[in-house]
Short mmCIF file of C-alpha atoms in Angstrom, two decimals:
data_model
loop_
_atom_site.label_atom_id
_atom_site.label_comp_id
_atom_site.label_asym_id
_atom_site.label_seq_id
_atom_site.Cartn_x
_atom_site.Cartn_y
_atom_site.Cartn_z
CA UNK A 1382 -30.98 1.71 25.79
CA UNK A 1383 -31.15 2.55 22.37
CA UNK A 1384 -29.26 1.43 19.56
CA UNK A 1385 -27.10 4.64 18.75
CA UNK A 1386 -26.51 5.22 22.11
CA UNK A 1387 -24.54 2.16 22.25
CA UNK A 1388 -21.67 4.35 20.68
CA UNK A 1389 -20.86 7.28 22.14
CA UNK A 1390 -21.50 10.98 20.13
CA UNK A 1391 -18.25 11.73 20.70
CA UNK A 1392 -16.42 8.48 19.46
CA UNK A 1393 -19.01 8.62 16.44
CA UNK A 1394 -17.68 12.26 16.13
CA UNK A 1395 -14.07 10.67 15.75
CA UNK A 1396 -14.49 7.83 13.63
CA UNK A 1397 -16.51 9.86 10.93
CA UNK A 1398 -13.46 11.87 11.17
CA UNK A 1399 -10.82 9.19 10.47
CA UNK A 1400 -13.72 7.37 7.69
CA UNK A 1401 -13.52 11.21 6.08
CA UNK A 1402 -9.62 10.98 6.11
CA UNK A 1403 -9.70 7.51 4.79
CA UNK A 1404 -12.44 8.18 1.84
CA UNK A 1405 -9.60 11.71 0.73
CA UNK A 1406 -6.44 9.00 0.98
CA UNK A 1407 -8.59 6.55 -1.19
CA UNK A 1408 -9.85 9.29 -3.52
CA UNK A 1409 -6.46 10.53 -4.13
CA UNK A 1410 -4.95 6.71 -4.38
CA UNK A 1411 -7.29 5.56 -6.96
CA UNK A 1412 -8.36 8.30 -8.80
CA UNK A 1413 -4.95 9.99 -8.90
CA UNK A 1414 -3.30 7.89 -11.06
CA UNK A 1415 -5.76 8.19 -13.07
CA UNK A 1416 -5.77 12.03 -13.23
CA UNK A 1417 -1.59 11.99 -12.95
CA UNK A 1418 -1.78 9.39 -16.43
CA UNK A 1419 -3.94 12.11 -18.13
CA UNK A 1420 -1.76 14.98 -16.94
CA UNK A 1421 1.60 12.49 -18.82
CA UNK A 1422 -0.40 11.66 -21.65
CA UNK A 1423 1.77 14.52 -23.76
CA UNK A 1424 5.01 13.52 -22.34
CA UNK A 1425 5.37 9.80 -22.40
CA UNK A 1426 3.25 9.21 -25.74
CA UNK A 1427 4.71 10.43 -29.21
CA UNK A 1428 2.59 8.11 -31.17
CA UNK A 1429 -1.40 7.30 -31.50
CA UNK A 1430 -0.71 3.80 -30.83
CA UNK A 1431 1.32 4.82 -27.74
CA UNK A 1432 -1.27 7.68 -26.83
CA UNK A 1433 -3.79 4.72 -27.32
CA UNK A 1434 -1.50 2.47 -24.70
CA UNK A 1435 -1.41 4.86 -22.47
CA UNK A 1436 -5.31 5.76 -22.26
CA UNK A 1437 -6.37 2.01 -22.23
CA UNK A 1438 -4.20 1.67 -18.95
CA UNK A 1439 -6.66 3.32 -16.82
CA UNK A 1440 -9.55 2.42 -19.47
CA UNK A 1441 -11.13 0.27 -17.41
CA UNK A 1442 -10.67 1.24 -14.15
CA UNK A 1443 -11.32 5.15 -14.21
CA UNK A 1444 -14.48 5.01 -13.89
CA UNK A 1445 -14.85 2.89 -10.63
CA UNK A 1446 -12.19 4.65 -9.32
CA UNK A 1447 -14.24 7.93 -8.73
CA UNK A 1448 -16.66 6.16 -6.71
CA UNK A 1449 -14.28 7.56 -4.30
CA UNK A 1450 -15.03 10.97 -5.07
CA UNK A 1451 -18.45 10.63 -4.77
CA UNK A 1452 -17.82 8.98 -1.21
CA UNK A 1453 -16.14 11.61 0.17
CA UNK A 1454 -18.27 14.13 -1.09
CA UNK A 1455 -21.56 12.51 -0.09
CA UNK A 1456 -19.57 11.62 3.85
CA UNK A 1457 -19.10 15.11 3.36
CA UNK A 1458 -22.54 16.60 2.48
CA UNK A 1459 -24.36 13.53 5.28
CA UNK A 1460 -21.99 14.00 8.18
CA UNK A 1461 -20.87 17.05 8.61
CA UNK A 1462 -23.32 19.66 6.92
CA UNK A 1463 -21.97 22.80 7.97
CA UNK A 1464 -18.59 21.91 6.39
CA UNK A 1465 -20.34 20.85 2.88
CA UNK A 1466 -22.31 24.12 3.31
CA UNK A 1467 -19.28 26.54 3.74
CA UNK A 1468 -16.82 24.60 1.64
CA UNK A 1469 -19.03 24.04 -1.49
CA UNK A 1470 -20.47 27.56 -1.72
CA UNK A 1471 -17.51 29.69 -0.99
CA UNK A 1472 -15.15 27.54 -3.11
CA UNK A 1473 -17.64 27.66 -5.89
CA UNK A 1474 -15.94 28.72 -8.40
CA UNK A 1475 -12.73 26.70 -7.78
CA UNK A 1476 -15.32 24.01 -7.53
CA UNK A 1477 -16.63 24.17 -10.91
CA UNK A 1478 -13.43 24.88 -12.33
CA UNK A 1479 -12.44 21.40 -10.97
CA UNK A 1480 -15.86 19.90 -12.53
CA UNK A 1481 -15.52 21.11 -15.40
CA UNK A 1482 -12.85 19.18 -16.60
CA UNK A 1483 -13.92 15.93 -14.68
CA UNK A 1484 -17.54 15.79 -16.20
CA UNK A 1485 -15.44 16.15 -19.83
CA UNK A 1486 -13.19 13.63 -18.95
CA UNK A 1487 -15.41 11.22 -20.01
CA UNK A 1488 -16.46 12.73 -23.18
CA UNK A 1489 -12.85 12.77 -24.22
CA UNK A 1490 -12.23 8.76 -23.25
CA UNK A 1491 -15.43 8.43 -25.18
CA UNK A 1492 -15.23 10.82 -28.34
CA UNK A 1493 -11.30 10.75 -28.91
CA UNK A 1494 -11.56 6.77 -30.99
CA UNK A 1495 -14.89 8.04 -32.97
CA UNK A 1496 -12.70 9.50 -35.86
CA UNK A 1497 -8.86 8.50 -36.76
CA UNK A 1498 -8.56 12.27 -37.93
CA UNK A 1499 -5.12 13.44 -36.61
CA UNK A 1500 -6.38 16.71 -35.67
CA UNK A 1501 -9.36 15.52 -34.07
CA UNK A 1502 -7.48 12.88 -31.61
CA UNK A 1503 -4.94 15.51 -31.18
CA UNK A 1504 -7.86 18.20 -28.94
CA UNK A 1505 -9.27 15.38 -27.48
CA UNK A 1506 -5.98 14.52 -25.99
CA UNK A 1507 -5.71 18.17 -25.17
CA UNK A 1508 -8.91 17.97 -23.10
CA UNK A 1509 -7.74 14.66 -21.33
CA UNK A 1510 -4.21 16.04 -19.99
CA UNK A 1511 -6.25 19.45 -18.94
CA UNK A 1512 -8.42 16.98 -17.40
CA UNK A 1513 -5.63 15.58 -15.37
CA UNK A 1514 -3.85 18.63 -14.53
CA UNK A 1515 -6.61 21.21 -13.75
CA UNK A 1516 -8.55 19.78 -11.05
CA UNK A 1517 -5.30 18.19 -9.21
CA UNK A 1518 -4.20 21.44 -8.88
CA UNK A 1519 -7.12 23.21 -7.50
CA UNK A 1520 -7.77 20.30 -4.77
CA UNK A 1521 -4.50 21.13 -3.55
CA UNK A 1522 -4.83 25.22 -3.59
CA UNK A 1523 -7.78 24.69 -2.11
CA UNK A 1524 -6.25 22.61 1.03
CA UNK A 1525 -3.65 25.27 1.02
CA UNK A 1526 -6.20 28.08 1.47
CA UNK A 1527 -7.90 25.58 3.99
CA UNK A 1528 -4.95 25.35 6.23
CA UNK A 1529 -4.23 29.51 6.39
CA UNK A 1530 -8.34 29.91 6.90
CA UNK A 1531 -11.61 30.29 4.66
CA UNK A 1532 -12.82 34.18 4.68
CA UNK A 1533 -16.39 32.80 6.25
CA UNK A 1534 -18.23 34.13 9.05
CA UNK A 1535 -21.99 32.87 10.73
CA UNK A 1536 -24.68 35.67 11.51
CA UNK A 1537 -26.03 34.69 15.07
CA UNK A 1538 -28.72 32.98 12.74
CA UNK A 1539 -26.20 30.80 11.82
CA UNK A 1540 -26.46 31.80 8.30
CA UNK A 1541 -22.72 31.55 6.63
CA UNK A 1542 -21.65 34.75 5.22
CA UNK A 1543 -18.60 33.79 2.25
CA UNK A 1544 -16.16 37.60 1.86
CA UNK A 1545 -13.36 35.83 -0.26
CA UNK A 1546 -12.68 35.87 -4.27
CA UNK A 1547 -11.27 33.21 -6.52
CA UNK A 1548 -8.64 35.04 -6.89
CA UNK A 1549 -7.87 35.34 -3.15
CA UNK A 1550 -7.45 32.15 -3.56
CA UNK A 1551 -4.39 32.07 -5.76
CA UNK A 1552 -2.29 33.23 -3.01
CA UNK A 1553 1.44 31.70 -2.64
CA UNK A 1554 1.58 29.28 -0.33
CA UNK A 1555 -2.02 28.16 -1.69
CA UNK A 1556 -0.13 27.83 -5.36
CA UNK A 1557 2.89 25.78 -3.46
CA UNK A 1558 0.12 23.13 -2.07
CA UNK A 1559 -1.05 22.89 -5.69
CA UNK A 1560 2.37 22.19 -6.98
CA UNK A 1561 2.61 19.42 -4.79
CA UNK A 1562 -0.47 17.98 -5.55
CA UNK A 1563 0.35 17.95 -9.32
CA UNK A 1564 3.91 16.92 -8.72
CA UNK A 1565 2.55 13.94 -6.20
CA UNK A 1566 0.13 12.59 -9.01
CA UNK A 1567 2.40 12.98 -11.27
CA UNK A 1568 4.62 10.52 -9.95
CA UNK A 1569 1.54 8.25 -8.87
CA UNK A 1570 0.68 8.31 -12.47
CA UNK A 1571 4.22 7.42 -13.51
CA UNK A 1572 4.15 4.65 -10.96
CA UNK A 1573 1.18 3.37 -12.29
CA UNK A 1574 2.19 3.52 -15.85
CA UNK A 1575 5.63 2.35 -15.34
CA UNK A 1576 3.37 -1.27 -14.21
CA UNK A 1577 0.79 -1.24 -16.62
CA UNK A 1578 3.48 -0.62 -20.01
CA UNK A 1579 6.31 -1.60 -21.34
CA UNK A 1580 8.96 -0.30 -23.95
CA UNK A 1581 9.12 3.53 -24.53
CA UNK A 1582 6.20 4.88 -22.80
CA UNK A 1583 7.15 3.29 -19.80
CA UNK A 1584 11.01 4.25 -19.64
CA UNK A 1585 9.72 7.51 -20.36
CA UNK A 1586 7.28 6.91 -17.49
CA UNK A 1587 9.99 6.11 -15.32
CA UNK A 1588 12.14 9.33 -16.10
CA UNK A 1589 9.08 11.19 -15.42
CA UNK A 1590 8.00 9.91 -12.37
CA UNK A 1591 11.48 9.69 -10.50
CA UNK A 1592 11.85 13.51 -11.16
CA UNK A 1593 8.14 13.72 -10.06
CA UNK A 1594 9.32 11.84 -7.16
CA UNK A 1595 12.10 13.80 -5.82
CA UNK A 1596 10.02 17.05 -6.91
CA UNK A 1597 7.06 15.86 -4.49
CA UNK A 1598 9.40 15.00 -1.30
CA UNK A 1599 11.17 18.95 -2.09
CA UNK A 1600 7.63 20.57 -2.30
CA UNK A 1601 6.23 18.97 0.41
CA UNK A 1602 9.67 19.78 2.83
CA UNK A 1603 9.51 23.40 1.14
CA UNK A 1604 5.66 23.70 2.26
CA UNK A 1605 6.06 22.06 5.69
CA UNK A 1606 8.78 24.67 6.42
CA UNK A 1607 6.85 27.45 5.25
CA UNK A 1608 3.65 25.98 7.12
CA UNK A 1609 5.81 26.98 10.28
CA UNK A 1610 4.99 30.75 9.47
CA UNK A 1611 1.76 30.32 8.58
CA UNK A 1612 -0.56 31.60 11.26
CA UNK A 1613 -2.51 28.57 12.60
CA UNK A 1614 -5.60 27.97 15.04
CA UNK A 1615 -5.72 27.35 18.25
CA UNK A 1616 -8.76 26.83 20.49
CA UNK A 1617 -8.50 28.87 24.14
CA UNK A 1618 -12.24 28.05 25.51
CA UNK A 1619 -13.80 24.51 26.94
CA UNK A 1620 -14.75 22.30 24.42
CA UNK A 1621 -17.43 19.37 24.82
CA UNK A 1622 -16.95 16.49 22.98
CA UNK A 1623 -20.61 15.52 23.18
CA UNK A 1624 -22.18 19.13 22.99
CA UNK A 1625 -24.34 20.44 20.28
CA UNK A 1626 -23.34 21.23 16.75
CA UNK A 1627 -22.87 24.62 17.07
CA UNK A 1628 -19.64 26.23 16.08
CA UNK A 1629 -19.85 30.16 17.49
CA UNK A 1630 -19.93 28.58 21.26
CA UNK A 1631 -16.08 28.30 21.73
CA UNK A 1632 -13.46 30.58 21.28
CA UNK A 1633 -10.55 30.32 19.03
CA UNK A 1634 -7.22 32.12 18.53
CA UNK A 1635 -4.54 32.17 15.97
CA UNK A 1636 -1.19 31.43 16.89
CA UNK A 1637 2.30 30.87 15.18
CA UNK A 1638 3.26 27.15 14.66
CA UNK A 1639 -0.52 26.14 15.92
CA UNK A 1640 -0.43 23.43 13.20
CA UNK A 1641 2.25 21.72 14.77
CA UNK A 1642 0.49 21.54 18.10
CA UNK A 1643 -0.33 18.16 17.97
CA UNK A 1644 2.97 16.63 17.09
CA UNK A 1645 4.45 18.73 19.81
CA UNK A 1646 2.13 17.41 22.15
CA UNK A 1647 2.53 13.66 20.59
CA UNK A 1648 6.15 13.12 19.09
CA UNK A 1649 5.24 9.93 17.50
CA UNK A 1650 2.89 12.00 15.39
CA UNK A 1651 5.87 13.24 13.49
CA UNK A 1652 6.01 9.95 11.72
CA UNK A 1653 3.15 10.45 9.79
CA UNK A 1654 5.28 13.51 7.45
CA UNK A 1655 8.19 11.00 7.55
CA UNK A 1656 6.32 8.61 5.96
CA UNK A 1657 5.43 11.18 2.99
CA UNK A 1658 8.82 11.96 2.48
CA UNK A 1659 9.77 8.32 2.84
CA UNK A 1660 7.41 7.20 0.50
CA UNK A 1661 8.70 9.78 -2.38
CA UNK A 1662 12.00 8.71 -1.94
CA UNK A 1663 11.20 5.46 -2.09
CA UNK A 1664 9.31 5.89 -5.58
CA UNK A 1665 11.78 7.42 -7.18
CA UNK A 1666 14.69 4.73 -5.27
CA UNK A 1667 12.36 1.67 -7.00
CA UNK A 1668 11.07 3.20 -10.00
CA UNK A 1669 14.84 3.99 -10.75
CA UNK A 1670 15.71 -0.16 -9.82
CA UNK A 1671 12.55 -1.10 -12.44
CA UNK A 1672 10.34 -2.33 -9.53
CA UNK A 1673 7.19 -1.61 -10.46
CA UNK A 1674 4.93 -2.86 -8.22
CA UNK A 1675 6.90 -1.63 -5.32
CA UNK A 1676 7.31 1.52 -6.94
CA UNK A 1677 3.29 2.02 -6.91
CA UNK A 1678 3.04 1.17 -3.49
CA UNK A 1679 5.77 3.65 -2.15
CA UNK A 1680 3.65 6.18 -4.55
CA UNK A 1681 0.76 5.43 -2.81
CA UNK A 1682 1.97 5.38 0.66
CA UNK A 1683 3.61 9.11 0.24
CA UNK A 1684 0.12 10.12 -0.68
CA UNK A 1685 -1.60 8.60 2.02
CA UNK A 1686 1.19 10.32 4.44
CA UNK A 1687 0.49 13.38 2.70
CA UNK A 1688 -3.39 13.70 3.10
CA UNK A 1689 -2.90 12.43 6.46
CA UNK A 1690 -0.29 14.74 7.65
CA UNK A 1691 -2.90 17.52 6.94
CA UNK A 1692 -5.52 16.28 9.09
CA UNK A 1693 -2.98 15.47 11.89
CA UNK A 1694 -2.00 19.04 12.06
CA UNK A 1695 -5.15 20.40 11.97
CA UNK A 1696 -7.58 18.07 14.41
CA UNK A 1697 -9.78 19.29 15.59
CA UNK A 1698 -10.41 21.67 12.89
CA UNK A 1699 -12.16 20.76 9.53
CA UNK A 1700 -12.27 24.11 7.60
CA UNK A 1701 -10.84 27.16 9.74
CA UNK A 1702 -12.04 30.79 9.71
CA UNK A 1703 -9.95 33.75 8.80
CA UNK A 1704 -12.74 35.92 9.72
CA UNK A 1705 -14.07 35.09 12.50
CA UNK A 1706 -11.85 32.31 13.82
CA UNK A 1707 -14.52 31.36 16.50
CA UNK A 1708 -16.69 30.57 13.87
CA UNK A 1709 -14.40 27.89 12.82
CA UNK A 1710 -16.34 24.30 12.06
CA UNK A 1711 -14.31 21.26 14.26
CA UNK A 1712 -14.92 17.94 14.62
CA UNK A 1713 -17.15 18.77 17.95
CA UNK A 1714 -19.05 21.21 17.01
CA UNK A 1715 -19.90 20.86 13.00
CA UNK A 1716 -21.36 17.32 12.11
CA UNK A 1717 -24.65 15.58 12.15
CA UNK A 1718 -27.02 14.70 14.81
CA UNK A 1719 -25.97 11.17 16.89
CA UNK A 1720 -28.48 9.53 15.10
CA UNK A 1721 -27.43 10.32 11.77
CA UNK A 1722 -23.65 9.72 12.22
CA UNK A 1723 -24.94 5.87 14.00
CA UNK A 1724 -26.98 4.78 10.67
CA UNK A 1725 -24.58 6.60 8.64
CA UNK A 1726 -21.42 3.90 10.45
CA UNK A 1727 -23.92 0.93 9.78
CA UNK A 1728 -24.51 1.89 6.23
CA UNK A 1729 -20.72 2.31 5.58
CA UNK A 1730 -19.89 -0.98 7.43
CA UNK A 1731 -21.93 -3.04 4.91
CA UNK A 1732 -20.80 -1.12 2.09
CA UNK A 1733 -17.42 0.06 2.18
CA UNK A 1734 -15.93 -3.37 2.55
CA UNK A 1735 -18.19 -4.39 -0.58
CA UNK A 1736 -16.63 -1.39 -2.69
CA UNK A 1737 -13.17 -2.76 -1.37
CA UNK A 1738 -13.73 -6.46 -2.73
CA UNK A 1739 -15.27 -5.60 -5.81
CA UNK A 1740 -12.62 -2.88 -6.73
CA UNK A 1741 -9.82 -5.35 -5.31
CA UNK A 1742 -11.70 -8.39 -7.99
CA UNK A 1743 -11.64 -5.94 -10.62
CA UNK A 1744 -7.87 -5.00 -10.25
CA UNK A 1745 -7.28 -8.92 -10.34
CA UNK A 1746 -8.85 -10.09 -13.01
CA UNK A 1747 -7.51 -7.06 -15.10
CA UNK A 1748 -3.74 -7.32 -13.68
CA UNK A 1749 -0.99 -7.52 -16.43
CA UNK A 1750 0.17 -4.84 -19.27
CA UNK A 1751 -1.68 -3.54 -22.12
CA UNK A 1752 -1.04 -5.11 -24.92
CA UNK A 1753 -0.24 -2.79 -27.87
CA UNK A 1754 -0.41 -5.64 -30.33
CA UNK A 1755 -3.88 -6.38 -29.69
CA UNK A 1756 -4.63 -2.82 -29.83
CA UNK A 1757 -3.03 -2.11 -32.56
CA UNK A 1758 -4.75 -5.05 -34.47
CA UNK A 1759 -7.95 -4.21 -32.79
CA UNK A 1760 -8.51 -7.51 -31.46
CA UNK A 1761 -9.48 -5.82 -28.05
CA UNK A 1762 -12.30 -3.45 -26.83
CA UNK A 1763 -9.85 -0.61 -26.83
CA UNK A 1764 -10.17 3.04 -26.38
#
């Protein structure tokens, strides 16, 4: 036999799934606190020295964290092409204007301590909360767009025709999804602030992120109800598990309340929302009690019940068509050869759980508040 057979296409098909699901919840866990601090930076600093505070809380850890963005985007582009192919070119432009302000990120954590000009700190910050808010807000229009269907067709070819506009894009319930992915870092940048501070930034932290809190759980109930008249997808044809990747050989039908399929057909899927809306309510219950490492982890688990409630609703689809809803990429039909997905699982087996102990070591050995003292002396390598 050999080797890749020894796991089935299908089951490879599956996990890749659930390791893509994984590498968005850990993308969104570790980098968006990160991008929720940025988006606060205005709100809980009034002073440089607090400004300074706040920055050097995710100082050293930003960087690492987006490791997870390139995961998921390189799991992305390696196991299922089609989906990179579609996703990347017809969101272009939402694309780069997510980019944008993640490749100047950097620049600003860099630039903003070259000069102690007001003025000059002052657009720097500028550039770090736009930084924080702009590209949490398009990842989430963009899953709201994914979950009503991409304007994308394939010739018989297969070449991928894109008909849709950015500003299709900026549709309602799109703009609703992007509200509560900028209220739901918000309060995971709260969280983490709220644990990494002390005095007024972080009891302005902790007003922040209980109302970001409650604001996430009402967004996500308020798009979850409108989700039920959303027009979903539904596929009508035999499907093979184990066939080839090639999306335009089933046939696929849009339906009211398709996305809730799958919990109708498993109850006990219905958790996975509960846990969302559990989790928010459970950030803003400790952050309000001052328990701020429990406060973090209820952040973190609404997230992760957040990301994964999408994927729930949707399996098997990955990115739907509005077009031509036949053409629409699933898990069967839309990732890489057997092969490919085999030495992809052996590669990620090594290094995953490397990523995971290194990042875990780091977070140890840099556990505890910043110290505004020290900064403020400049006995530290501070931003």
């Amino acid at each position: 036999m050999i080797l890749h057979e020894l796991v089935s296409y299908d089951v490879l098909r599956l996990i890749w799934w659930a390791l893509l699901g994984l590498l968005l919840v850990g993308f969104a866990v570790m980098d968006g606190f990160d991008l929720g601090v940025a988006a606060l930076l205005p709100v809980v600093a009034r002073t440089d020295l607090e400004r300074r505070v706040v920055i050097n809380s995710v100082g050293p850890v930003w960087e690492g964290n987006q490791v997870w963005l390139v995961l998921g985007a390189g799991s992305i582009f390696a196991a299922w092409p089609p989906l990179y192919g579609v996703a990347f070119s017809g969101f272009y432009f939402a694309m780069f204007a997510a980019l944008v302000p993640l490749i100047l990120r950097p620049v600003a954590f860099k630039f903003r301590s070259k000069r102690e000009d007001r003025a000059w700190r002052a657009r720097w910050d500028g550039v770090l909360c736009m930084a924080g808010i702009v590209p949490t807000v398009v990842f989430g229009v963009a899953m709201g767009n994914v979950l009503q269907g991409v304007p994308f067709r394939f010739a018989p070819d297969m070449r991928v025709f894109y008909e849709g506009s950015f500003l299709g894009l900026l549709n309602p319930f799109a703009l609703l999804a992007g509200a509560v992915s900028l209220a739901m870092l918000l309060m995971h940048g709260a969280a983490w602030l709220h644990l990494k501070t002390g005095g007024a930034v972080q009891r302005r932290a902790r007003r922040v992120g209980i109302v970001a809190a409650l604001a996430t759980a009402a967004l996500y109930l308020l798009a979850g109800v409108l989700l039920a008249s959303v027009q979903g997808y539904q596929i009508t044809s035999g499907i093979d598990p184990l066939g080839p990747s090639n999306p335009l050989l089933k046939t696929v039908v849009r339906a009211p309340q398709a996305w809730f399929a799958n919990q109708a057909a498993h109850p006990a899927l219905w958790a996975v929302p509960a846990v969302a809306l559990a989790g928010a309510l459970l950030a803003a219950v400790t952050l309000a009690a001052r328990r701020e490492i429990a406060a973090l982890l209820a952040s973190a688990l609404a997230i992760a019940g957040i990301v994964i409630s999408v994927g729930v609703s949707m399996f098997p689809f990955l990115l739907p068509s509005s077009l031509d809803p036949s053409a629409s990429l699933t898990v069967w039909d839309a990732s890489s050869s057997h092969l490919t997905l085999f030495v992809m699982l052996v590669v990620t087996a090594i290094f995953l759980p490397l990523i995971v102990l290194y990042t875990s070591w780091v977070y140890a050995v840099l556990a505890g508040k910043v110290d505004a003292k020290q900064i403020e002396e400049g006995r530290t390598h501070a931003y």
